[in-house]
CSV table of C-alpha atoms and ligand atoms in Angstrom, one decimal:
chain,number,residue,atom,x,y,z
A,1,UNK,CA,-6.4,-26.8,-13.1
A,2,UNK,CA,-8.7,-29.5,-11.5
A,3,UNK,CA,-10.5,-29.9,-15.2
A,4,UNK,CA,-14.1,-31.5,-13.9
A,5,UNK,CA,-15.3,-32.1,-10.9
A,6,UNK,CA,-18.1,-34.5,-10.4
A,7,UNK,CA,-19.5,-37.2,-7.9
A,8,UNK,CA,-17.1,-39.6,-9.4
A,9,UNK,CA,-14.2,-37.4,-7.8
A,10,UNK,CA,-12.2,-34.7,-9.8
A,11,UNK,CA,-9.9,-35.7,-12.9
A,12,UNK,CA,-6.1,-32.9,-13.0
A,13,UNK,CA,-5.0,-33.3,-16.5
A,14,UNK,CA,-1.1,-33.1,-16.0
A,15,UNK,CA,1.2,-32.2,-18.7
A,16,UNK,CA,5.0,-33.3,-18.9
A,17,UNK,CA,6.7,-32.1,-15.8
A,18,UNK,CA,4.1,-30.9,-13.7
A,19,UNK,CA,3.2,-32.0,-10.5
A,20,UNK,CA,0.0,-32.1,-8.7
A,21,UNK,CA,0.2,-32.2,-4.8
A,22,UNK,CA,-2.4,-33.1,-2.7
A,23,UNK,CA,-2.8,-33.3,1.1
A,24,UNK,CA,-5.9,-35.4,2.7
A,25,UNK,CA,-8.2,-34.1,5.5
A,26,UNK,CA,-7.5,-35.2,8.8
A,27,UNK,CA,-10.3,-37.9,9.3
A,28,UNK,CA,-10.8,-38.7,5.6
A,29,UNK,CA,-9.2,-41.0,3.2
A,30,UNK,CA,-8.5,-40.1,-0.8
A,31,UNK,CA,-8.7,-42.5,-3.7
A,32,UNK,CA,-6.3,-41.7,-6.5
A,33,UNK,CA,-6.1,-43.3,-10.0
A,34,UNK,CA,-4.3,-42.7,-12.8
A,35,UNK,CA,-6.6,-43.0,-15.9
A,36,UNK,CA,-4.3,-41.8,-18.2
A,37,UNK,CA,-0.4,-41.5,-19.3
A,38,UNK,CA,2.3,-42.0,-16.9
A,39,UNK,CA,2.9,-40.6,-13.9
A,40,UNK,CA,5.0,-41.3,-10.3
A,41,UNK,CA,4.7,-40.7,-7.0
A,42,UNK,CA,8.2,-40.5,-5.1
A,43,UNK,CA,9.7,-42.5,-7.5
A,44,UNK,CA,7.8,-45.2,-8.2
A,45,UNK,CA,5.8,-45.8,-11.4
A,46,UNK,CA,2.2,-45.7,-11.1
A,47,UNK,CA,0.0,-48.5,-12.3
A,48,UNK,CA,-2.9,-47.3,-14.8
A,49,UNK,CA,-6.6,-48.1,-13.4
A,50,UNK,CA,-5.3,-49.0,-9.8
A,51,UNK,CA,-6.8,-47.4,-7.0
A,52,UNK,CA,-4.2,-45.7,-4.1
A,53,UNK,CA,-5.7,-45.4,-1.2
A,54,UNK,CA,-4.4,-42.7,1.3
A,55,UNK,CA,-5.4,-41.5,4.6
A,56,UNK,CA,-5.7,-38.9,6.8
A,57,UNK,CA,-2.4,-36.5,6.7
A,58,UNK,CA,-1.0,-38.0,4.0
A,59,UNK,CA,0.8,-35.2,1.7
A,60,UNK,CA,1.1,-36.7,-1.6
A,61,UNK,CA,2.5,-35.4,-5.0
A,62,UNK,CA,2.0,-37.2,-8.3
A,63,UNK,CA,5.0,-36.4,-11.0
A,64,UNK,CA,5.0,-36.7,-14.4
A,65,UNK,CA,7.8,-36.9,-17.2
A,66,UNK,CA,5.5,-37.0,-20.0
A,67,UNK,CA,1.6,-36.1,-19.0
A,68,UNK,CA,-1.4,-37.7,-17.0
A,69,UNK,CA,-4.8,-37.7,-16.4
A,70,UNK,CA,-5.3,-38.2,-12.5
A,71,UNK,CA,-8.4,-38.8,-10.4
A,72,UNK,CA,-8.9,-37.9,-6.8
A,73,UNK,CA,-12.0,-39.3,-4.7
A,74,UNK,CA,-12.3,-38.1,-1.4
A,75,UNK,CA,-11.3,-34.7,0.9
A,76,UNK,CA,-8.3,-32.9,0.4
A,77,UNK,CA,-6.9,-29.7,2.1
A,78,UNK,CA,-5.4,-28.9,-0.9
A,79,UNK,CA,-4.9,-30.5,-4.1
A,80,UNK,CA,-3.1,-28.0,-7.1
A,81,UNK,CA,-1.1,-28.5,-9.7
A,82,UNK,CA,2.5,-27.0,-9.7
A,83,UNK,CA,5.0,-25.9,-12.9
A,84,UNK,CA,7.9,-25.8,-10.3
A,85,UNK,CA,9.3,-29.0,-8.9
A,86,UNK,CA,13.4,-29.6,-8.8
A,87,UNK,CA,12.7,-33.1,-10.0
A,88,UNK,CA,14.7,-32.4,-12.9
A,89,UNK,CA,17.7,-31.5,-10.5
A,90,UNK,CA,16.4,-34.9,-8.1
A,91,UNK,CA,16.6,-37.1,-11.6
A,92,UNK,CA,20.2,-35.3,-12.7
A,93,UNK,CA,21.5,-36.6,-9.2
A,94,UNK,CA,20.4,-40.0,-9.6
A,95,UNK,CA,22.1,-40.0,-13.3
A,96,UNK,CA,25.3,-39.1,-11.0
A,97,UNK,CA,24.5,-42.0,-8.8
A,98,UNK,CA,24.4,-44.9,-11.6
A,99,UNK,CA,27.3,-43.6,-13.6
A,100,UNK,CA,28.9,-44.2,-10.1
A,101,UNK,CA,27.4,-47.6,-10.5
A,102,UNK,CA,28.1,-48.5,-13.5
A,103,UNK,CA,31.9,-47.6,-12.9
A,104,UNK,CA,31.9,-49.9,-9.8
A,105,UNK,CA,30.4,-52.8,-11.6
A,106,UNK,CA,33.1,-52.4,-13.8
A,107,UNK,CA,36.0,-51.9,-11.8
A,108,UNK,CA,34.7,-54.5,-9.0
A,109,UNK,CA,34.9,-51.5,-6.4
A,110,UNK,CA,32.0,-50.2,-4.0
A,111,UNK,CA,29.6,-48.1,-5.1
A,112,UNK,CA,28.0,-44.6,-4.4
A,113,UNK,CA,27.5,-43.6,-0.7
A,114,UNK,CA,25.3,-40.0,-0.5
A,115,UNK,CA,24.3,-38.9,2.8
A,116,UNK,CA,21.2,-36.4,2.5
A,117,UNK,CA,21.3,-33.6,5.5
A,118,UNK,CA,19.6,-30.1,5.9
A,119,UNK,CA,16.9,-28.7,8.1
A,120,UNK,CA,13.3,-30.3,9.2
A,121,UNK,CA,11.2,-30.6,6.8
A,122,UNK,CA,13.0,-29.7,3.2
A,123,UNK,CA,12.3,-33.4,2.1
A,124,UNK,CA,15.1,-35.0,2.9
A,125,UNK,CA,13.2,-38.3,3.4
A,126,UNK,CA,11.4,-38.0,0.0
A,127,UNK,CA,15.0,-37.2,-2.4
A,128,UNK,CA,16.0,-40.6,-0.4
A,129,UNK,CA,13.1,-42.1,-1.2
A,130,UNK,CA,12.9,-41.1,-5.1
A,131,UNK,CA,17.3,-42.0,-5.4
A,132,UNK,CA,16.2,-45.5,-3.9
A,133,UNK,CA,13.2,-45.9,-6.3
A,134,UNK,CA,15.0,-44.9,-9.3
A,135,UNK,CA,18.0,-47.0,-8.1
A,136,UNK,CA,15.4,-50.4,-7.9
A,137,UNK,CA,13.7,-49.1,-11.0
A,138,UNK,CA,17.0,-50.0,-13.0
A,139,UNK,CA,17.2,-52.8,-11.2
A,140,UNK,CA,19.6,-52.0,-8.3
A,141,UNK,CA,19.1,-53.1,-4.8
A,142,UNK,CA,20.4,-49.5,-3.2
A,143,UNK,CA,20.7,-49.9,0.7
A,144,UNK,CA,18.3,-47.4,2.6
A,145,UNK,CA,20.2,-46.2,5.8
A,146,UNK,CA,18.4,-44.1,7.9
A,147,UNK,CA,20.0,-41.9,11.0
A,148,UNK,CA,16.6,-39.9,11.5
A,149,UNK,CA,15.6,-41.8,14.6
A,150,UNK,CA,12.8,-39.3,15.3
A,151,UNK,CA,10.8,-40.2,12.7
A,152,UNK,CA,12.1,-43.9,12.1
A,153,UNK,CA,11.6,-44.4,8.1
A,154,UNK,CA,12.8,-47.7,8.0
A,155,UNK,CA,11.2,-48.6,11.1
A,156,UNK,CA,9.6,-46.8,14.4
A,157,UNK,CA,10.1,-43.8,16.0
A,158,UNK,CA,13.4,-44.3,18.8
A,159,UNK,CA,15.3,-46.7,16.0
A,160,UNK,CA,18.2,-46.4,13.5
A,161,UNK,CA,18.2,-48.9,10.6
A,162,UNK,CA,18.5,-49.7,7.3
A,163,UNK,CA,17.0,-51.6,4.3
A,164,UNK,CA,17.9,-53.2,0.7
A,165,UNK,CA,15.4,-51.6,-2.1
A,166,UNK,CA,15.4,-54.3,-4.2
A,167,UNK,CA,11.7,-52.9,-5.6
A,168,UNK,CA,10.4,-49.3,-5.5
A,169,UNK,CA,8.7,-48.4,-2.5
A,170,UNK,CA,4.7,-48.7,-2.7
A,171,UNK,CA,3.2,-45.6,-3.2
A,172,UNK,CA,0.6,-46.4,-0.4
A,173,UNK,CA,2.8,-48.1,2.0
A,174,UNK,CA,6.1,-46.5,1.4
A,175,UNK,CA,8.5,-49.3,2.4
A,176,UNK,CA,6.8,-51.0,5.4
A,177,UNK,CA,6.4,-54.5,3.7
A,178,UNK,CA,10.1,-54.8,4.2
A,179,UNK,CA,11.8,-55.9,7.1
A,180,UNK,CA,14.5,-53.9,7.9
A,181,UNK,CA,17.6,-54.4,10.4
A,182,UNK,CA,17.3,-52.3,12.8
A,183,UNK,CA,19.0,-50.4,16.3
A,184,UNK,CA,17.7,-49.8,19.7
A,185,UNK,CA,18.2,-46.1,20.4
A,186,UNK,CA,15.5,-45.7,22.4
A,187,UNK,CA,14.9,-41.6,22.2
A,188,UNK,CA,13.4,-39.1,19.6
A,189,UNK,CA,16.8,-37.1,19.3
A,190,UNK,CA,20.1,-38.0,18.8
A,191,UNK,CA,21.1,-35.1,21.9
A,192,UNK,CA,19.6,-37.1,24.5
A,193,UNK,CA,22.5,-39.6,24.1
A,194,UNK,CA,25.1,-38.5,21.4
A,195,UNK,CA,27.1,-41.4,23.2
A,196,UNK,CA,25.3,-44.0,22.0
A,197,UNK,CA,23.9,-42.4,19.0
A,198,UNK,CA,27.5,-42.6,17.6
A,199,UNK,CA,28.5,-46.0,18.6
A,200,UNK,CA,25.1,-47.3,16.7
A,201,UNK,CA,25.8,-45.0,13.5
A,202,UNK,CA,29.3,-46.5,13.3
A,203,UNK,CA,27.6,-50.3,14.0
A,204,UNK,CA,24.9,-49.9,11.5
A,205,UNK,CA,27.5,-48.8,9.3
A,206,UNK,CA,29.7,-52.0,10.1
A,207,UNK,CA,26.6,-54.0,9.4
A,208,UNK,CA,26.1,-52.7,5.9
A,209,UNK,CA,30.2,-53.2,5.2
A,210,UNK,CA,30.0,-56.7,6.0
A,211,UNK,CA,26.4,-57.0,3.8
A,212,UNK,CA,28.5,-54.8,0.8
A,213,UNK,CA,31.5,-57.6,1.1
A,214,UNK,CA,28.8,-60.3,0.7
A,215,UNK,CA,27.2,-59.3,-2.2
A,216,UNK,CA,28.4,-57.5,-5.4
A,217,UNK,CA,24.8,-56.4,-6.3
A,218,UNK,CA,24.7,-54.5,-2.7
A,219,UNK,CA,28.3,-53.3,-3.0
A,220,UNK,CA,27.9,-51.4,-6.4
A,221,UNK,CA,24.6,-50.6,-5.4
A,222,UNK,CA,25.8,-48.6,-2.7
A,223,UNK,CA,23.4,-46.2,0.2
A,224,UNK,CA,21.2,-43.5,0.4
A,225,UNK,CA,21.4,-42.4,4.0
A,226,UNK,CA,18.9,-40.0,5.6
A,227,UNK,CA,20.0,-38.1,8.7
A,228,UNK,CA,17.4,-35.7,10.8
A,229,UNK,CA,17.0,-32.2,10.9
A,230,UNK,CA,19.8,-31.5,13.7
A,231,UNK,CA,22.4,-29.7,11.2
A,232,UNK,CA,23.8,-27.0,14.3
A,233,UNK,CA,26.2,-27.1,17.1
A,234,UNK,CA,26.7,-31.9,18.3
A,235,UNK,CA,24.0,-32.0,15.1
A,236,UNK,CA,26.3,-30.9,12.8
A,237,UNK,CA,29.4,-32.6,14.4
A,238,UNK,CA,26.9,-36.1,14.2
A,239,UNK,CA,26.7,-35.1,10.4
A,240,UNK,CA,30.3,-35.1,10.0
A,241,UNK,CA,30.4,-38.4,12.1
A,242,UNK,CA,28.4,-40.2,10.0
A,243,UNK,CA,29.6,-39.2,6.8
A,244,UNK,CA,32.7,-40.7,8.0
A,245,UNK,CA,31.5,-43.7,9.3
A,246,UNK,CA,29.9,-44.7,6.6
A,247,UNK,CA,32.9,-43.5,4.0
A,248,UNK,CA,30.2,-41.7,2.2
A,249,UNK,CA,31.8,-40.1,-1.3
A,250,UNK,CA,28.8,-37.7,-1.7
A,251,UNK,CA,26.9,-35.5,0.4
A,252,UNK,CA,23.7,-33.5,-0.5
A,253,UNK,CA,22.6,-30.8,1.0
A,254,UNK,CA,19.3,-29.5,0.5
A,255,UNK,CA,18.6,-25.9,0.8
A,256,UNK,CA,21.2,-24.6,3.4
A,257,UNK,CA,24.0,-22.7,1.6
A,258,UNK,CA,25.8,-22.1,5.2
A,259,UNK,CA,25.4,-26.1,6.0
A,260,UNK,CA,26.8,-27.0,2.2
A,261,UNK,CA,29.5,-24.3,2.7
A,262,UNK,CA,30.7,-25.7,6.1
A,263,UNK,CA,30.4,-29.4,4.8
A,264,UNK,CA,32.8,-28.1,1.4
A,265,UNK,CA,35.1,-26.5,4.6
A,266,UNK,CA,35.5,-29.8,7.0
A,267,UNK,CA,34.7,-32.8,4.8
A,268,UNK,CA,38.0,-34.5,3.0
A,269,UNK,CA,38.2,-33.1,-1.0
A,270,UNK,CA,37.3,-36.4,-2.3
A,271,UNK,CA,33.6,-36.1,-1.1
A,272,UNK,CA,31.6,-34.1,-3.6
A,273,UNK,CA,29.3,-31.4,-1.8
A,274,UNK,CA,26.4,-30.7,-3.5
A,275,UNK,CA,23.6,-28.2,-2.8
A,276,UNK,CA,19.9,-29.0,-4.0
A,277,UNK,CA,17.1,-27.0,-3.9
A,278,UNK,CA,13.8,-27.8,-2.0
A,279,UNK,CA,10.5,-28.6,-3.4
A,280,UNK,CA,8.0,-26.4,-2.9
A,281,UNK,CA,5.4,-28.8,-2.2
A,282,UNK,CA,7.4,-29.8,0.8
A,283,UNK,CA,5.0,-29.1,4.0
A,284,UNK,CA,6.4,-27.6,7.0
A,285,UNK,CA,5.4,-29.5,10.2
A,286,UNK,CA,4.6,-28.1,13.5
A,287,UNK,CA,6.4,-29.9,16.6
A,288,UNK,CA,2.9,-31.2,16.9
A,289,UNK,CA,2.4,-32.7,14.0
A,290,UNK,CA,5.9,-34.5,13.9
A,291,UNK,CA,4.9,-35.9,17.4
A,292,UNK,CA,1.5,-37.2,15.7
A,293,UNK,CA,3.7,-38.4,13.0
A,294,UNK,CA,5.5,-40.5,15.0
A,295,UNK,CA,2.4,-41.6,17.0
A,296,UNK,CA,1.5,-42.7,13.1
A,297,UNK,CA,4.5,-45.1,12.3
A,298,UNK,CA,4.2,-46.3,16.1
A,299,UNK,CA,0.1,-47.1,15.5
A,300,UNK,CA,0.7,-48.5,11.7
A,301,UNK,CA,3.9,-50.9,13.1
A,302,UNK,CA,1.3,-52.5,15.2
A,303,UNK,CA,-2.1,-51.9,13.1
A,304,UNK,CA,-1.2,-51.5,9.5
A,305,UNK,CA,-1.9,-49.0,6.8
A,306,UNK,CA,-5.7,-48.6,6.9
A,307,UNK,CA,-6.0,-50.9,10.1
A,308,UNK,CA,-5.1,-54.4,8.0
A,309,UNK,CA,-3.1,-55.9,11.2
A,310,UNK,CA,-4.4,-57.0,14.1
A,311,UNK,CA,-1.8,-57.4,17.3
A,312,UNK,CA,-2.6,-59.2,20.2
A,313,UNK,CA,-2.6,-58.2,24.3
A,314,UNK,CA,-1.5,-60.9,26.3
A,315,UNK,CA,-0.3,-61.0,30.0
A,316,UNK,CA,3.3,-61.7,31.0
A,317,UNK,CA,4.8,-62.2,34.1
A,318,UNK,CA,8.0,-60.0,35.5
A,319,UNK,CA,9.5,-63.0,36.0
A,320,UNK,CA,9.5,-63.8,32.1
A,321,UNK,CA,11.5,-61.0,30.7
A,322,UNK,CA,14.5,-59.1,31.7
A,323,UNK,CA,14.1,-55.3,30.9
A,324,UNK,CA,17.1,-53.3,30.8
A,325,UNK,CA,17.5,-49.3,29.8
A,326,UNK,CA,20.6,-48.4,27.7
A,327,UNK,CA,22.3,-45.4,29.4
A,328,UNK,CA,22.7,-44.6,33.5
A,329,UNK,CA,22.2,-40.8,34.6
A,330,UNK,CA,25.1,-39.4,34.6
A,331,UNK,CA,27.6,-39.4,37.7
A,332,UNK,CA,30.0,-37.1,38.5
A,333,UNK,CA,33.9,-38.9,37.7
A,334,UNK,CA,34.9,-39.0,41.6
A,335,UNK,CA,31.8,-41.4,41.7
A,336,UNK,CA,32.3,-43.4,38.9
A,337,UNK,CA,33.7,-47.1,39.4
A,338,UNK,CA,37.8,-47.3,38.5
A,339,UNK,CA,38.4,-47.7,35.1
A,340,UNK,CA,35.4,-46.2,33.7
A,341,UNK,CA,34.2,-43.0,32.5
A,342,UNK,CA,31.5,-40.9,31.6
A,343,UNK,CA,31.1,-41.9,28.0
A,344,UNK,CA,30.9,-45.7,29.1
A,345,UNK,CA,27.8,-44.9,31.3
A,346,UNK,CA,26.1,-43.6,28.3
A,347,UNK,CA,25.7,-46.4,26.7
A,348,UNK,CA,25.5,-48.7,29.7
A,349,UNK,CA,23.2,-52.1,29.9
A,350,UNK,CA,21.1,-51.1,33.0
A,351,UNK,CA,18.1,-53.0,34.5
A,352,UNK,CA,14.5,-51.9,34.7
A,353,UNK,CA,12.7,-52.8,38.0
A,354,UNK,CA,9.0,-53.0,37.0
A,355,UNK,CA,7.0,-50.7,38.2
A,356,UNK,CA,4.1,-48.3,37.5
A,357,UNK,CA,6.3,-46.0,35.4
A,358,UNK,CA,6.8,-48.1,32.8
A,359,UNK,CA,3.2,-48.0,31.3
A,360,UNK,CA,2.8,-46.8,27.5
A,361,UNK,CA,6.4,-47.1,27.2
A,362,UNK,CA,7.6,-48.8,23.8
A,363,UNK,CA,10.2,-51.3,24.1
A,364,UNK,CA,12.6,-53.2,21.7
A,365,UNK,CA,12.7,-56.9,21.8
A,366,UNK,CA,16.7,-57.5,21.4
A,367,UNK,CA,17.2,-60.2,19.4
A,368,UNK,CA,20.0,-60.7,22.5
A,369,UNK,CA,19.6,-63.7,24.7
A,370,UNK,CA,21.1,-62.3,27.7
A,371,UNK,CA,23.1,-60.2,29.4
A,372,UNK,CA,25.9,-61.7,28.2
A,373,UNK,CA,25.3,-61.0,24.9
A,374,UNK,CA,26.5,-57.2,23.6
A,375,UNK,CA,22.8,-56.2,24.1
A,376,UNK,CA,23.9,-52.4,23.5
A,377,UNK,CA,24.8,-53.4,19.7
A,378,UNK,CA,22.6,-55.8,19.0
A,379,UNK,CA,19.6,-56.0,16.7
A,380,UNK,CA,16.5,-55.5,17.8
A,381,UNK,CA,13.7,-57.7,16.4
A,382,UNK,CA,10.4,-56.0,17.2
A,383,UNK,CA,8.4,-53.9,19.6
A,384,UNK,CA,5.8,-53.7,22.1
A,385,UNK,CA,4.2,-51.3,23.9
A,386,UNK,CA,2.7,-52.3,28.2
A,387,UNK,CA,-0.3,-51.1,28.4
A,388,UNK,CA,-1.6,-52.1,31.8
A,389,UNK,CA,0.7,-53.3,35.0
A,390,UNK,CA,-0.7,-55.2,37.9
A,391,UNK,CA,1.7,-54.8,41.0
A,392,UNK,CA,-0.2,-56.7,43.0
A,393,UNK,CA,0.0,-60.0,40.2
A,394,UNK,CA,3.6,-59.2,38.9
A,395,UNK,CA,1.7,-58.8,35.7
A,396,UNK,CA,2.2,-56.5,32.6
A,397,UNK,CA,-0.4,-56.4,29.7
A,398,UNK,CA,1.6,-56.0,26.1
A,399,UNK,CA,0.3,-54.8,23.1
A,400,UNK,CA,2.1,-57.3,20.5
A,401,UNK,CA,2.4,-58.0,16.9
A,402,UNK,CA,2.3,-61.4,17.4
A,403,UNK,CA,0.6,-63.9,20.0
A,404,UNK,CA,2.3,-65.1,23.3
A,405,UNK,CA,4.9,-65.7,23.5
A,406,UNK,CA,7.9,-63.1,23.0
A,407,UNK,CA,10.1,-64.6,20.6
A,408,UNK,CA,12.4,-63.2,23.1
A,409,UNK,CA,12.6,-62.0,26.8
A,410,UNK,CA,15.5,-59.1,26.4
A,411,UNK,CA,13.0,-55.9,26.2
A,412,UNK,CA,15.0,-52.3,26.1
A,413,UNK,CA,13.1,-49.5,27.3
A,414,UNK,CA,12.1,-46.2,24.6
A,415,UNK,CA,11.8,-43.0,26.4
A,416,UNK,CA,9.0,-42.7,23.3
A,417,UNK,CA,5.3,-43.8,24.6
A,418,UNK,CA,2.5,-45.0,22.7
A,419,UNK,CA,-1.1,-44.5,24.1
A,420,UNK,CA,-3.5,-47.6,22.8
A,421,UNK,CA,-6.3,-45.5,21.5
A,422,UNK,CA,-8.4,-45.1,18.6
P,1,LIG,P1,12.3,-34.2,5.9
P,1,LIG,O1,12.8,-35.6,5.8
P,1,LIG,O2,13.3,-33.2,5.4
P,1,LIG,O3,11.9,-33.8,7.3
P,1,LIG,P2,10.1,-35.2,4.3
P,1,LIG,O4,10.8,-35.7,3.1
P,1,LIG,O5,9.7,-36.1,5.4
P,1,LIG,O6,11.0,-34.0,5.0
P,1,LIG,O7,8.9,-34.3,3.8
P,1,LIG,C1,7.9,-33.8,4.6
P,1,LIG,C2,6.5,-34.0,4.1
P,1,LIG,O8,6.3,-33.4,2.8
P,1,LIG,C3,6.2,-35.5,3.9
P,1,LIG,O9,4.9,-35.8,4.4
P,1,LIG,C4,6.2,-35.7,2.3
P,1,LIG,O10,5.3,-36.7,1.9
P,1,LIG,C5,5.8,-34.3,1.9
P,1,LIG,N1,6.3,-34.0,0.5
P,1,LIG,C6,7.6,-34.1,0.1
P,1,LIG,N2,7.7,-33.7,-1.2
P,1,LIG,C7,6.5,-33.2,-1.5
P,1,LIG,C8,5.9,-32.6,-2.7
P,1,LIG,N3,6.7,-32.4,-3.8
P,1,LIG,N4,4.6,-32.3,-2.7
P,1,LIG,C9,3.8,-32.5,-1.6
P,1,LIG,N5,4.3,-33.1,-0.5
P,1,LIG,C10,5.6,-33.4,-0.4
């Protein structure tokens, strides 16, 4: 397979359709360059003679529709080249997609709306990834919604949000040059407040309507929504919600024949259910490794790919911001105020007295202005993480994108911490 191998790295010659995956050493970074032909990786086209850099725990697969030549500097765990890919399948589903398009733009109507559920780990993330690509590669500006707030595609870990493709992703950077809007949620899994979870699925999906009636481009475009790996039991029921919410008219489902044949049961006719097989080169992930994962996106937000940002710590006083938590523990009903119920306390603006506790804890900065404001459904506009308190000075040190100050003092607390070492 791996035709030479040489100080100058080792050259895969790829013929059409095959695909050769690679995953890089934890500690190391690979170079890759395409010297000849045409290939892709996700989606996006590959420019001949340019060097991708990609670091440690990347797993990477270069396609190719017609052949390549492909270089690799550097240590991988594994690097093959496989026969068996379902990109064939992945590219008949985007044809779908723009003959939805193309019927929109014709009829002035809204475009498609697919929802990608199954398990962890069957590439859900990557089939969104390669629709949106393809989608920009024709020029479409597909909206990227994602619901996976584990993992936080569009944004960090603890977040639901969504982005316009307007170019495909880069291949090194995925799609973190864009800003995208983006929701507070605050935990790793939709089950530690289903409450709230909800209520920001149905806003982001209010956001997007108002975006689609703006813009025709957007409209016929339509969304690729990704959704995590909760598919059983609330997860499944969360499924259904948000394929309502956001009106979706297809939903596919990859590798899960009971989850496709449930979906076919309790979704309305009109929603095409389809089921799509994984890609082998898909790598299972320990809970370990999705926790370093999201330790990843939460270190590149504030560092960049390859350590290209550099945030600031400054010192801010208690008295400058106003930290809230959204949700209150639960009380029994005989305790709760008259008028209100459970479900209200879920999602709940509740302040945050400073103390101790609240070191290595992420927090949103709401692009609220105060209390008054619907801080619950508001936008957040960026994060940062305390990473020292002084009691005794009223003090907190932040780890921040940007220098002092905060372009605002509303900060919502993440149940997610981030440890500021290298
Ligand atoms: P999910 O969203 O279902 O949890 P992902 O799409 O995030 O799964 O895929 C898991 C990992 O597998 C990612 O790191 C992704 O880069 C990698 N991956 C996806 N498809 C391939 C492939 N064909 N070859 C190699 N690695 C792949």
């Amino acid at each position: 397979m791996a035709d030479d191998k040489n100080e100058e790295g080792t050259e895969f010659r790829l013929v059409a359709k095959d695909e050769l995956r690679f995953e890089v050493e934890s500690k190391a970074t690979v170079v890759m360059e395409m010297m000849e032909g045409k290939g892709e990786i996700f989606g996006t086209e590959l420019a001949k003679g340019r060097k991708y850099k990609f670091s440690a725990g990347a797993k990477v697969a270069v396609y190719t529709w017609h052949g390549c030549k492909i270089k690799l500097n550097g240590t991988t765990e594994v690097a093959y080249i496989s026969k068996e890919t379902p990109m064939l399948m992945y590219l008949n589903t985007h044809v779908a997609l723009e003959q939805m398009r193309v019927k929109a733009d014709e009829e002035n109507t809204r475009g498609p709306r697919a929802i990608i559920v199954g398990p962890t780990d069957v590439g859900k993330s990557t089939l969104c990834r390669i629709l949106c690509n393809y989608g920009a590669r024709l020029g479409r500006a597909p909206i990227f919604a994602d619901l996976d707030v584990g993992q936080g595609h569009t944004d960090i870990p603890g977040t639901l949000g969504a982005l316009s493709v307007e170019r495909p992703s880069d291949p090194e950077e995925d799609y973190s040059q864009l800003s995208p809007l983006s929701f507070h949620f605050g935990h790793k899994s939709p089950g530690d407040n289903i409450t709230l979870y909800s209520l920001l699925v149905q806003r982001l999906a209010e956001v997007i309507n108002l975006r689609c009636e703006k813009s025709k481009k957007t409209n016929v475009s339509g969304c690729i929504i990704n959704t995590c790996g909760w598919i059983r039991g609330e997860g499944y029921n969360m499924l259904k919600m948000a394929a309502g919410a956001f009106e979706v008219d297809s939903v596919m489902v990859i590798d899960q024949e009971r989850l496709y044949t449930e979906l076919r049961r309790d979704l309305p006719e009109f929603v095409s259910v389809v089921l799509l097989p994984k890609s082998g080169g898909v790598v299972e992930r320990s809970k370990n490794t999705r926790a370093e994962a999201r330790d990843a996106r939460i270190r590149e937000y504030f560092y960049g790919i390859d350590n290209s940002l550099y945030p600031h710590t400054f010192e801010i006083k208690f008295t400058e911001v106003k930290i809230y938590k959204i949700g209150a523990p639960e009380l029994p009903e005989s305790c709760l105020p008259l008028g209100m119920n459970a479900e209200d306390h879920k999602t709940k603006v509740v302040p945050v007295i400073p103390s101790m506790s609240l070191l290595h804890h992420v927090f949103s900065v709401s692009a609220a202005n105060s209390i008054e404001d619907n801080i619950t459904e508001t936008n957040v506009i960026g994060f940062v993480v305390i990473t020292a308190i002084d009691m005794e000075k009223q003090a907190f040190s932040v780890l921040a994108p940007s220098p002092r100050p905060l372009p605002k003092n509303v900060l919502l607390m993440m149940d997610i911490q981030f440890m500021d070492i290298k």
